[in-house]
PDB file of C-alpha atoms in Angstrom:
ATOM      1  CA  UNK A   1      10.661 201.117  30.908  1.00 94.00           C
ATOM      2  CA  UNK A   2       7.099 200.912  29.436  1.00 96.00           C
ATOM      3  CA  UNK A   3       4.387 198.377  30.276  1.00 97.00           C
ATOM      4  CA  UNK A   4       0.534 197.623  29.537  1.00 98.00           C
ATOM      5  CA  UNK A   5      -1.648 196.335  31.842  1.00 98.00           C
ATOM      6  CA  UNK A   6      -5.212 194.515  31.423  1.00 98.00           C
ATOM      7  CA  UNK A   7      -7.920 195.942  33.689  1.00 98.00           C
ATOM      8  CA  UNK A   8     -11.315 196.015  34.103  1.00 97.00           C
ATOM      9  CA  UNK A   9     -12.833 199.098  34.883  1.00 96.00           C
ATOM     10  CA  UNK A  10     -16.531 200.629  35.073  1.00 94.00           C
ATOM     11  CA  UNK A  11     -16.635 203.682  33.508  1.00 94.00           C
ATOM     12  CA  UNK A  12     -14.913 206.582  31.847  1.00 95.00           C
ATOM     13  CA  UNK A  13     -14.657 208.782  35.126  1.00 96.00           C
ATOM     14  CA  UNK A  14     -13.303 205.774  37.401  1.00 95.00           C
ATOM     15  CA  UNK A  15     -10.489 205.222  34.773  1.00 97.00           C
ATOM     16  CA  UNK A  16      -9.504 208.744  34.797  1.00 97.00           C
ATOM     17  CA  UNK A  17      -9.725 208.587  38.703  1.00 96.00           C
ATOM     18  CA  UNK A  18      -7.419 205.852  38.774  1.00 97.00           C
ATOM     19  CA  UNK A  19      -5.284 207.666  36.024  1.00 98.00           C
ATOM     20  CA  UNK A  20      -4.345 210.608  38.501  1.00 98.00           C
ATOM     21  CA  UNK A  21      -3.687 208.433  41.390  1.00 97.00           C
ATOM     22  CA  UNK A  22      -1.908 205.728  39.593  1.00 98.00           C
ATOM     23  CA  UNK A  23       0.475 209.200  38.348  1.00 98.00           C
ATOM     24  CA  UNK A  24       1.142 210.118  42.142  1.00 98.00           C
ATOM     25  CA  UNK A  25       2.995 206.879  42.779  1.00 98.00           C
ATOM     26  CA  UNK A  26       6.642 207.026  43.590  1.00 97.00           C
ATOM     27  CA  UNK A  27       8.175 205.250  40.753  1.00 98.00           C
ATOM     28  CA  UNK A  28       6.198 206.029  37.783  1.00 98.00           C
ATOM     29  CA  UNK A  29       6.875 208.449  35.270  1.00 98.00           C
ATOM     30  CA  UNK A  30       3.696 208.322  33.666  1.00 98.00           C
ATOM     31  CA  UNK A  31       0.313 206.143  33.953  1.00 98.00           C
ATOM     32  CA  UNK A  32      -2.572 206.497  31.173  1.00 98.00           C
ATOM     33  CA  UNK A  33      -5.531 204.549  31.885  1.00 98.00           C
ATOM     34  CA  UNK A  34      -7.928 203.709  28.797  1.00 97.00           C
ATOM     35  CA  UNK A  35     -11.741 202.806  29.622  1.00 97.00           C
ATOM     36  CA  UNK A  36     -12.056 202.286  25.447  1.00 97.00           C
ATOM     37  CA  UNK A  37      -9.423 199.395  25.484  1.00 98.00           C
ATOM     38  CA  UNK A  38      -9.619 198.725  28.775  1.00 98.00           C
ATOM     39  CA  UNK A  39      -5.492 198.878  29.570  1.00 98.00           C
ATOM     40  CA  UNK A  40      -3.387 201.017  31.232  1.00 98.00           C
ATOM     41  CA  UNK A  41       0.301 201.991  30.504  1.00 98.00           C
ATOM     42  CA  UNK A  42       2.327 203.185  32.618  1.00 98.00           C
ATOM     43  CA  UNK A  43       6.076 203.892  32.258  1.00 98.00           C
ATOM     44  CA  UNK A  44       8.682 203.726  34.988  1.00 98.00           C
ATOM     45  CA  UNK A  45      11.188 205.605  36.634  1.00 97.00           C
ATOM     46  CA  UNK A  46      14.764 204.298  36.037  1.00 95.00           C
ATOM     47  CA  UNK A  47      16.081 201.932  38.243  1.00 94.00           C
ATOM     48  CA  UNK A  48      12.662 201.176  39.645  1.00 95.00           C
ATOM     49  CA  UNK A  49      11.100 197.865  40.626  1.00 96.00           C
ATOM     50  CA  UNK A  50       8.630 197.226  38.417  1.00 95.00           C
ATOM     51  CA  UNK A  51       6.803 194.768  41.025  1.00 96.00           C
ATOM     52  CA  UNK A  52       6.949 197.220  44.285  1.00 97.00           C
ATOM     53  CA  UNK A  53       5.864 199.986  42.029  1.00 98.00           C
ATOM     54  CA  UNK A  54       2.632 198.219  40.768  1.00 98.00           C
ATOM     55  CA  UNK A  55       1.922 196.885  43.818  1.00 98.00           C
ATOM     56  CA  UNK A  56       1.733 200.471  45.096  1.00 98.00           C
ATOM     57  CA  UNK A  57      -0.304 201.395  41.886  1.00 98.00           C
ATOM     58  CA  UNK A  58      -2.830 198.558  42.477  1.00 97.00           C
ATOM     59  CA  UNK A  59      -3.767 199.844  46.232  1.00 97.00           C
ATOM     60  CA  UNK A  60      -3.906 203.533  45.660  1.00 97.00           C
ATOM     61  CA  UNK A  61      -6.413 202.464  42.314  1.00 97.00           C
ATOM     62  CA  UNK A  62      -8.242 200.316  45.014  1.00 96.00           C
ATOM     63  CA  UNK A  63      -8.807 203.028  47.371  1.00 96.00           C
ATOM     64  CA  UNK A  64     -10.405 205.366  44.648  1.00 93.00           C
ATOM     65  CA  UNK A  65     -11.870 202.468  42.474  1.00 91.00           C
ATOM     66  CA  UNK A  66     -12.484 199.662  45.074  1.00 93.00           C
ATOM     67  CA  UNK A  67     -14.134 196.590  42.082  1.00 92.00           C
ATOM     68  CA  UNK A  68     -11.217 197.787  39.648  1.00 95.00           C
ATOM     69  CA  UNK A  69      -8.989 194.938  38.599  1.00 97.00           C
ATOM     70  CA  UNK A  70      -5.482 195.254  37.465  1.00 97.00           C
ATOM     71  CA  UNK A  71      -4.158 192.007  35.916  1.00 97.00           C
ATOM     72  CA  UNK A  72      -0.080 191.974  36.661  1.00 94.00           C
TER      73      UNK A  72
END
């Protein structure tokens, strides 16, 4: 499963920061964060709870990129 997240991000080297942790999460397949449009998709493992997973997404982002926002 695919989905597309709003976030707010700084700049261009945060987003790609947040990229490479958001892609060491258990549960997702892939994550690509975009600074231009401001989104990031990220597509899940199967049989994966969507919720947990982001929820794990949103704290690891924190921790590199602590005034990110991710809107679920």
């Amino acid at each position: 499963m695919k989905k597309t997240y709003k976030i707010e991000v700084d700049c261009a080297n945060c987003a790609q920061k947040m990229e490479d942790a958001a892609n060491k999460v258990e549960g997702v397949k892939e994550a690509t964060v975009s600074f231009m449009t401001q989104k990031m998709k990220v597509e899940f493992d199967d049989g994966t709870d969507e919720g947990e997973v982001m929820a794990k997404v949103v704290k690891v982002c924190k921790k590199v990129e602590d005034d990110c926002e991710i809107y679920l």
